[in-house]
XYZ file of C-alpha atoms in Angstrom:
575
model
C 42.414 137.987 25.841
C 43.850 140.590 27.362
C 45.667 140.001 30.915
C 43.636 139.860 33.873
C 45.509 141.536 36.882
C 44.391 140.784 40.309
C 42.197 143.791 41.608
C 42.863 145.881 44.014
C 39.998 146.107 46.418
C 38.823 148.560 49.008
C 37.799 147.069 52.645
C 35.632 148.799 55.107
C 37.235 151.359 56.866
C 39.479 150.096 59.361
C 38.600 153.463 61.291
C 35.273 152.866 61.698
C 35.461 149.297 63.031
C 37.727 150.936 65.869
C 35.269 153.608 66.364
C 32.636 151.202 67.056
C 35.111 149.212 69.047
C 36.538 152.013 71.279
C 33.733 153.381 71.633
C 31.347 151.913 74.817
C 28.083 152.853 75.552
C 26.186 155.312 78.460
C 24.857 151.245 79.847
C 28.338 149.805 79.680
C 30.447 152.863 81.167
C 27.873 151.884 84.224
C 28.438 148.479 84.829
C 32.841 149.652 84.915
C 32.053 150.609 88.575
C 35.989 151.458 89.007
C 37.328 150.222 85.414
C 37.190 153.558 83.679
C 41.223 153.321 84.070
C 41.079 149.753 82.115
C 38.976 151.807 79.655
C 41.033 154.059 79.068
C 44.167 152.278 78.701
C 42.776 149.654 76.423
C 41.645 152.881 73.916
C 44.770 154.399 73.437
C 46.109 151.003 72.876
C 44.167 150.672 70.402
C 44.695 153.788 68.481
C 48.325 153.482 69.048
C 48.222 150.175 67.167
C 49.478 148.642 70.443
C 47.804 145.549 69.939
C 49.280 143.652 73.162
C 48.473 146.324 75.750
C 44.746 147.056 73.903
C 44.041 142.992 74.363
C 45.528 142.901 77.884
C 42.992 145.611 79.033
C 40.615 145.195 77.413
C 40.239 140.808 78.548
C 40.424 142.868 81.902
C 37.166 144.891 81.349
C 35.695 141.976 80.615
C 36.486 139.897 82.959
C 35.635 143.390 85.611
C 31.679 142.170 83.597
C 32.109 144.770 80.449
C 31.192 142.661 77.619
C 28.690 144.540 75.772
C 29.354 144.047 71.794
C 31.618 147.224 70.824
C 34.382 146.299 74.151
C 33.823 142.314 72.796
C 34.472 143.787 69.177
C 37.955 145.576 70.334
C 38.850 142.768 72.056
C 38.485 140.615 68.817
C 40.308 143.155 66.802
C 43.192 143.089 69.099
C 43.742 138.783 69.328
C 42.884 138.585 65.465
C 46.022 141.285 64.830
C 47.690 139.543 67.778
C 46.922 136.081 65.852
C 45.382 134.592 69.178
C 42.606 132.676 67.155
C 41.185 130.956 69.910
C 40.710 133.931 72.269
C 39.528 136.191 69.516
C 37.478 133.091 68.008
C 35.694 132.678 71.915
C 35.257 136.385 71.631
C 33.224 136.665 68.671
C 31.092 133.861 70.228
C 30.106 136.134 73.070
C 29.633 138.526 71.167
C 27.426 136.724 68.256
C 25.058 135.061 70.956
C 24.592 138.924 72.782
C 22.875 139.991 69.198
C 26.164 141.443 67.565
C 26.936 142.398 64.551
C 30.761 141.871 63.210
C 32.756 141.213 60.470
C 35.814 141.014 62.459
C 34.220 138.192 64.245
C 32.553 136.701 62.215
C 36.472 136.660 60.188
C 37.272 134.707 63.926
C 34.510 132.561 63.753
C 35.349 131.513 59.743
C 38.925 130.937 61.005
C 37.857 128.919 63.774
C 35.756 126.593 61.468
C 38.118 126.156 58.673
C 40.987 125.108 61.443
C 38.630 122.476 62.798
C 37.124 121.466 59.616
C 33.838 122.214 60.371
C 33.199 122.497 56.597
C 29.089 121.752 56.654
C 29.073 124.442 59.738
C 30.483 126.821 57.924
C 28.341 126.998 54.593
C 25.718 126.542 56.849
C 26.728 129.780 58.980
C 27.526 132.033 55.758
C 24.211 130.842 53.753
C 22.549 132.386 57.402
C 23.875 135.538 56.795
C 27.100 135.518 58.123
C 28.813 137.443 55.905
C 32.735 139.157 55.712
C 32.151 140.261 52.128
C 31.358 138.703 49.019
C 34.720 137.741 47.545
C 35.811 136.145 50.939
C 32.409 134.379 51.249
C 32.095 132.627 47.647
C 36.310 131.748 47.666
C 35.439 130.567 51.329
C 32.233 129.051 50.047
C 33.831 127.043 47.487
C 36.731 126.205 49.215
C 34.666 124.422 52.344
C 32.337 122.774 49.655
C 35.231 120.894 48.647
C 36.486 120.328 51.877
C 32.922 119.221 52.126
C 33.593 116.068 48.880
C 31.416 117.919 46.304
C 33.970 118.583 43.779
C 30.902 119.553 41.510
C 29.558 122.497 43.428
C 33.297 123.911 44.356
C 33.756 124.245 40.772
C 30.389 125.907 39.844
C 31.049 128.446 42.484
C 34.327 129.315 41.293
C 33.704 129.384 37.819
C 30.207 131.681 39.436
C 33.519 134.038 40.122
C 35.343 133.809 37.594
C 32.336 135.863 35.794
C 31.785 138.169 38.274
C 33.009 141.714 36.710
C 36.191 142.382 38.170
C 36.301 138.903 39.822
C 37.450 137.085 37.266
C 41.105 136.465 38.053
C 40.050 135.254 41.901
C 38.064 132.678 40.212
C 40.387 131.449 37.505
C 43.028 131.022 39.342
C 41.334 129.101 42.986
C 39.798 127.020 40.805
C 43.050 126.182 38.880
C 44.815 125.491 42.555
C 41.644 123.337 43.237
C 42.139 121.292 40.606
C 45.344 120.243 41.574
C 44.290 119.430 44.712
C 42.824 116.737 43.705
C 45.096 115.647 41.275
C 43.337 117.010 37.834
C 47.239 119.384 36.573
C 45.904 119.272 33.203
C 42.769 120.982 34.183
C 45.083 123.490 36.547
C 47.525 123.992 33.715
C 44.572 124.790 31.036
C 44.006 127.586 33.322
C 46.988 128.943 34.676
C 48.933 129.016 30.655
C 45.937 130.736 29.890
C 44.735 128.178 27.645
C 41.203 128.252 29.137
C 40.186 131.994 29.847
C 43.004 134.492 29.063
C 46.270 135.416 30.288
C 46.200 136.005 34.931
C 48.886 137.422 36.588
C 50.434 135.839 38.865
C 52.535 136.463 42.279
C 55.608 134.338 43.265
C 53.061 131.494 44.901
C 50.983 131.287 41.492
C 54.154 131.228 39.090
C 55.635 128.596 41.254
C 52.512 126.884 42.038
C 52.169 126.591 37.846
C 56.010 125.132 37.897
C 54.339 122.089 40.602
C 51.569 121.446 37.920
C 53.949 121.520 35.196
C 56.446 119.171 36.902
C 53.694 116.859 38.134
C 53.027 116.528 34.516
C 56.700 115.332 33.777
C 56.913 118.579 32.187
C 60.118 120.079 33.679
C 61.938 121.481 30.682
C 59.224 124.017 30.326
C 58.743 124.602 34.328
C 62.552 125.321 34.473
C 61.778 127.501 31.570
C 58.915 129.517 33.204
C 61.355 129.482 36.745
C 63.820 131.879 34.160
C 60.938 134.020 33.027
C 59.271 134.904 36.293
C 62.274 135.470 38.201
C 66.195 135.467 35.805
C 68.479 133.158 37.326
C 69.698 135.358 40.534
C 70.130 133.376 43.407
C 67.793 132.581 45.296
C 67.337 129.636 47.723
C 63.640 128.297 46.933
C 63.787 128.665 43.541
C 67.450 127.152 43.476
C 66.181 124.016 45.045
C 63.313 124.057 42.509
C 65.915 124.063 39.914
C 68.345 121.448 41.178
C 65.444 119.082 41.599
C 63.603 119.965 38.273
C 67.185 119.894 36.272
C 67.291 116.693 37.538
C 64.094 115.181 36.319
C 62.725 114.699 39.827
C 59.006 114.991 40.588
C 58.137 118.258 42.101
C 54.646 117.516 44.453
C 52.238 119.811 44.296
C 52.128 121.849 47.287
C 50.578 125.414 47.352
C 47.224 124.066 48.301
C 47.226 120.204 49.232
C 43.405 120.719 51.002
C 40.164 122.708 51.721
C 41.826 124.165 54.277
C 45.075 125.144 52.948
C 42.672 126.444 50.215
C 40.683 128.746 52.238
C 43.977 129.678 54.149
C 45.171 131.133 50.330
C 42.093 132.897 49.801
C 43.230 134.805 52.975
C 46.344 135.285 51.544
C 45.461 135.800 48.173
C 43.024 138.636 49.207
C 45.855 140.497 52.000
C 47.844 140.631 48.776
C 45.118 142.671 46.754
C 44.609 144.782 49.836
C 48.235 146.141 51.286
C 48.020 149.486 49.865
C 44.376 150.266 49.554
C 43.171 149.081 52.892
C 44.277 150.091 56.557
C 47.697 147.737 56.977
C 45.894 147.268 60.643
C 42.599 145.397 58.893
C 44.945 143.685 56.106
C 47.079 142.887 59.252
C 43.871 140.443 59.877
C 43.654 138.508 57.119
C 47.657 137.898 57.139
C 47.175 136.424 60.442
C 44.327 134.109 59.262
C 46.286 132.676 56.973
C 49.466 131.657 59.406
C 47.105 130.309 61.826
C 45.018 127.651 58.973
C 48.976 127.304 57.588
C 51.566 128.212 60.134
C 54.756 126.765 57.138
C 52.981 129.647 55.079
C 56.227 131.836 55.198
C 54.583 134.082 53.043
C 51.894 135.484 55.359
C 54.605 135.636 58.443
C 56.703 137.815 55.924
C 53.545 139.641 55.015
C 52.677 140.296 58.815
C 56.019 140.914 59.585
C 56.094 144.781 56.932
C 52.438 144.882 58.486
C 53.563 144.933 62.131
C 56.615 147.366 61.230
C 54.367 149.441 59.285
C 52.290 150.017 62.075
C 55.651 150.736 64.681
C 55.212 147.392 65.728
C 58.849 146.643 65.982
C 58.721 143.894 68.949
C 55.545 142.045 67.787
C 57.232 142.183 63.488
C 60.285 140.365 65.180
C 58.530 137.832 66.805
C 56.773 137.106 63.667
C 60.248 137.297 61.236
C 62.046 134.885 64.016
C 59.301 132.017 63.652
C 61.039 131.540 60.304
C 63.253 128.471 61.112
C 66.647 128.945 59.484
C 65.226 125.360 56.963
C 63.248 127.482 55.599
C 64.196 129.277 51.834
C 62.550 132.343 53.018
C 64.696 132.632 56.501
C 67.473 134.984 54.968
C 64.542 137.195 54.036
C 62.853 136.961 57.854
C 65.763 137.878 59.813
C 66.698 141.051 57.414
C 63.207 141.630 58.570
C 64.381 141.306 61.855
C 67.361 143.144 61.699
C 65.326 146.219 60.594
C 62.987 146.032 63.791
C 65.864 145.785 65.723
C 67.267 149.226 64.445
C 63.653 150.447 64.387
C 64.408 149.258 68.169
C 67.392 151.407 68.517
C 69.532 148.176 69.255
C 71.747 148.193 66.367
C 74.400 146.049 67.549
C 71.825 143.641 67.974
C 71.243 143.761 64.142
C 74.614 144.187 62.767
C 74.934 140.839 64.587
C 72.477 139.232 63.035
C 73.448 140.419 59.489
C 76.640 139.337 60.298
C 75.714 135.733 60.978
C 73.408 136.015 57.752
C 76.271 136.815 55.602
C 78.799 134.216 57.361
C 75.366 131.638 56.174
C 73.126 132.531 53.193
C 76.809 135.837 52.165
C 76.115 134.645 48.451
C 73.314 135.957 48.336
C 73.040 139.815 46.777
C 70.062 140.857 48.817
C 71.969 139.141 52.154
C 75.619 141.555 50.665
C 73.289 145.084 50.307
C 71.282 144.329 53.755
C 74.461 144.806 55.857
C 75.470 147.604 53.376
C 72.804 149.427 53.727
C 73.081 149.400 57.831
C 76.103 150.026 57.997
C 75.549 153.012 55.509
C 72.469 154.144 57.441
C 74.878 154.616 60.782
C 77.026 156.484 59.122
C 79.907 153.712 58.694
C 80.413 154.522 54.968
C 83.630 152.829 54.573
C 82.566 149.733 56.185
C 79.835 149.229 54.156
C 81.875 149.261 50.919
C 82.679 146.151 50.397
C 79.408 144.847 51.446
C 78.260 146.575 48.368
C 81.194 145.069 46.311
C 80.187 141.938 47.336
C 76.300 141.978 46.181
C 77.522 143.248 42.485
C 79.812 140.858 42.220
C 77.340 138.473 43.030
C 75.281 138.993 40.237
C 75.159 137.293 37.133
C 73.360 139.433 35.553
C 73.298 143.485 35.665
C 69.464 144.780 34.559
C 67.659 147.928 35.781
C 67.032 146.853 39.321
C 70.197 146.657 40.597
C 70.905 150.640 39.799
C 69.909 151.010 43.119
C 73.345 148.277 44.439
C 75.180 150.902 42.538
C 73.903 154.505 43.965
C 74.258 152.910 47.541
C 78.012 152.034 47.280
C 78.648 155.990 45.450
C 77.171 156.982 48.337
C 79.076 155.060 50.926
C 82.129 155.950 48.271
C 81.668 159.649 48.491
C 80.680 160.094 51.822
C 83.991 158.021 52.607
C 86.290 160.515 50.143
C 86.493 158.161 47.554
C 85.276 160.827 45.156
C 86.756 159.142 41.428
C 84.932 155.629 42.312
C 81.516 157.311 43.842
C 81.147 159.378 40.463
C 81.967 156.162 38.650
C 79.018 154.560 40.247
C 76.458 157.270 40.408
C 77.222 156.640 36.220
C 76.477 153.335 36.380
C 73.619 153.288 38.217
C 72.264 156.456 35.151
C 73.210 154.004 32.495
C 70.887 151.316 33.677
C 68.236 154.114 34.795
C 69.195 157.272 33.118
C 65.779 159.224 33.917
C 66.265 157.915 37.861
C 66.059 162.153 40.280
C 67.578 160.616 43.324
C 70.918 159.734 41.100
C 70.587 162.282 39.050
C 70.169 164.383 41.595
C 72.700 162.918 43.647
C 75.152 163.735 41.723
C 73.991 166.335 40.335
C 74.605 168.457 44.274
C 77.909 166.369 44.151
C 79.819 168.272 40.869
C 78.124 171.836 42.400
C 79.405 171.360 46.069
C 82.697 170.646 44.427
C 82.099 173.291 41.871
C 83.129 170.811 39.249
C 81.110 169.990 35.951
C 78.546 173.329 36.803
C 76.777 172.765 33.387
C 76.022 169.056 32.847
C 75.359 169.527 37.197
C 72.540 171.979 36.408
C 71.240 169.893 33.287
C 71.334 166.682 35.943
C 69.288 168.088 38.629
C 66.535 169.752 35.592
C 65.773 166.359 35.442
C 65.176 164.953 38.414
C 62.821 168.413 39.727
C 61.164 167.202 36.048
C 60.107 164.126 37.110
C 59.981 165.189 41.029
C 58.310 168.737 41.141
C 57.436 168.835 44.460
C 60.397 167.059 46.209
C 61.865 170.354 47.937
C 65.614 168.834 48.318
C 65.881 167.935 44.213
C 64.696 172.140 43.624
C 67.387 172.993 46.621
C 69.618 171.122 44.464
C 68.262 172.974 41.725
C 68.797 176.581 43.470
C 71.873 175.212 44.413
C 73.616 175.062 41.335
C 72.611 178.485 39.951
C 73.897 180.084 43.102
C 76.544 178.199 42.690
C 76.766 179.133 39.049
C 76.135 183.107 39.519
C 72.845 182.996 38.661
C 71.718 184.693 42.183
C 68.732 185.953 41.275
C 67.426 182.944 38.967
C 67.753 181.024 42.562
C 65.511 182.791 44.851
C 62.591 181.147 43.828
C 63.551 177.653 43.672
C 65.084 178.424 47.058
C 62.113 179.835 48.625
C 59.990 177.013 46.982
C 62.339 174.822 48.614
C 62.117 176.109 51.767
C 58.592 175.662 51.706
C 58.533 172.012 50.471
C 60.988 171.481 53.574
C 60.083 173.705 55.969
C 62.337 172.457 58.784
C 65.900 171.473 56.775
C 68.848 172.918 58.173
C 70.775 172.712 54.937
C 67.462 173.808 52.584
C 67.417 177.317 55.417
C 70.826 178.216 55.478
C 71.511 177.908 51.510
C 68.137 180.172 51.386
C 70.182 182.461 53.638
C 72.612 182.637 51.560
C 70.803 183.287 48.147
C 69.347 186.421 50.222
C 72.621 187.097 51.112
C 73.805 186.863 47.545
C 71.230 189.135 46.096
C 71.538 191.587 49.234
C 68.796 191.048 51.226
C 71.218 190.658 54.029
C 68.594 191.037 57.284
C 66.616 187.889 55.787
C 69.386 186.148 55.336
C 70.964 186.356 59.033
C 67.029 185.834 59.793
C 67.206 182.222 57.663
C 70.506 181.281 59.253
C 69.220 181.877 62.554
C 66.133 179.658 61.296
C 68.064 177.318 60.380
C 70.435 176.950 63.385
C 67.061 176.516 65.230
C 66.818 172.867 63.715
C 69.827 171.529 64.679
C 72.226 171.367 61.555
C 75.246 169.039 62.074
C 78.049 170.110 64.337
C 80.050 171.555 60.955
C 77.151 173.338 59.836
C 76.651 174.722 62.441
C 79.496 176.386 63.230
C 80.160 177.637 59.512
C 76.928 179.103 59.788
C 77.731 180.945 63.680
C 80.846 182.526 61.432
C 78.534 183.777 58.875
C 76.740 185.906 61.434
C 79.502 186.913 62.774
C 81.419 187.545 59.258
C 79.135 187.539 56.491
C 79.077 185.100 53.877
C 81.345 186.387 52.365
C 84.186 186.813 54.894
C 83.387 183.112 55.448
C 84.031 182.459 51.687
C 87.523 184.016 51.810
C 88.755 182.602 55.185
C 87.893 179.517 53.316
C 89.875 180.433 49.969
C 86.463 179.837 48.036
C 85.534 182.037 45.078
C 83.903 185.317 46.234
C 80.245 185.964 45.729
C 79.760 187.624 42.284
C 79.136 191.458 42.049
C 75.130 192.178 42.503
C 73.805 195.401 40.813
C 71.277 197.674 43.362
C 72.145 195.251 46.274
C 70.377 197.068 49.012
C 71.734 196.463 52.965
């Protein structure tokens, strides 16, 4: 049978939920009695995804007696987003008592019941109509049946889901986890191997679950082979530990899902990974938060929550999430890299570099740790300092693959900016060996050749390939136009340069280049206008000085002062 990937889902629009949460009815507004400031503050904070401030102001409103369903739902969303499940559940109960119907409130109540292992109550409430959505309801009901001691009902529920068009993979995967959680490893292997109903695509946790199942079946060599097929052989703390134990013949316990509560947590995590990129980040965050609430040791859900908070520009909250993953956890290095990213986003660059430096001492054998340090230094334009870290990352690769092109590309940029052109060219060419049609590398190397006046025909071919791959990338089209300009094909350069300026309307380099092209074809008034515009876009000081000099004496004189080749004469150019 064909492979069944986990399908993408469309969640109810979060903006609609927020609109409901933020729209205070007239009757509620009348009850504010001096709390209008709290209402406005809550509304603004929620619209900016500032969940901590939104929760604080909503709670203040509720304390003054403004507890209509819309206000309560706004508070529930804020507290769920913060991972404050007890408070969210308390507010949700108030909302339901007032007759409110809210998907987010039902999620909070569901999480509260699962945490308390009230599986019978959970089943009864969903059956009575407290629905989050069919897929969530079905998965939770199945796991709750298992928790309530009714394994046959649970398996029937998973089977029914597995027969639903588009949802087969969800039902099969969770049925396998349920079987493994009660010790039926053969049944779990039949599903995960694809023998029962066709192959299903497994994410990282699913592949590790299958490895654990095989080990419990005393098939460690097969488990090792599966690890290598799924993840390769590059260093990874979690996988390295698994490999060592499997190679030693040790049975690996099955702990991906240990019980019904873990199963419900895994259901929310499965859905969160499916929702990411398909639903609003704030909605997906709630699913990740529920996972972490039900299973605090679920590192993957913490990493997901941190990444979603970063995407929502909530860097301090993201940093707090990453900091919860302890040093002994195999995902610690990933969390620390994430925490460093949040510090950089907050402008705390020195603190971020300290985090990464410490990580290179504790986890320096990992490629991603060395490359993360290189990336941070490169972003700070400390190019010479970045090079040794990229080299260390490359040296730690056991088998070079296509995905490693980024390391050579990043080291190439650092070498080029540090003035090490031969080394930079070698890195760029190695990146293209690994990924021949990569537009960023083609553009960077091609543009570098153009800027240096070398290999112009080859450079033009590279840039044309990059444009074909990304026809709407203004910076690449600028490279194409600039290559034509440097080849003396000024008239041909006009159209792509104008197109690049439309795509990058406030880029000082592109605008400066447009001025040069106009000058070269005799459109000198327009050239000066573009140079003035380029100055208004805050170019680097070195570029700004050159633009001001062009405005004083013209491009021809500047080229003569620089000892560069003069522009080719353009027939019938107008002044």
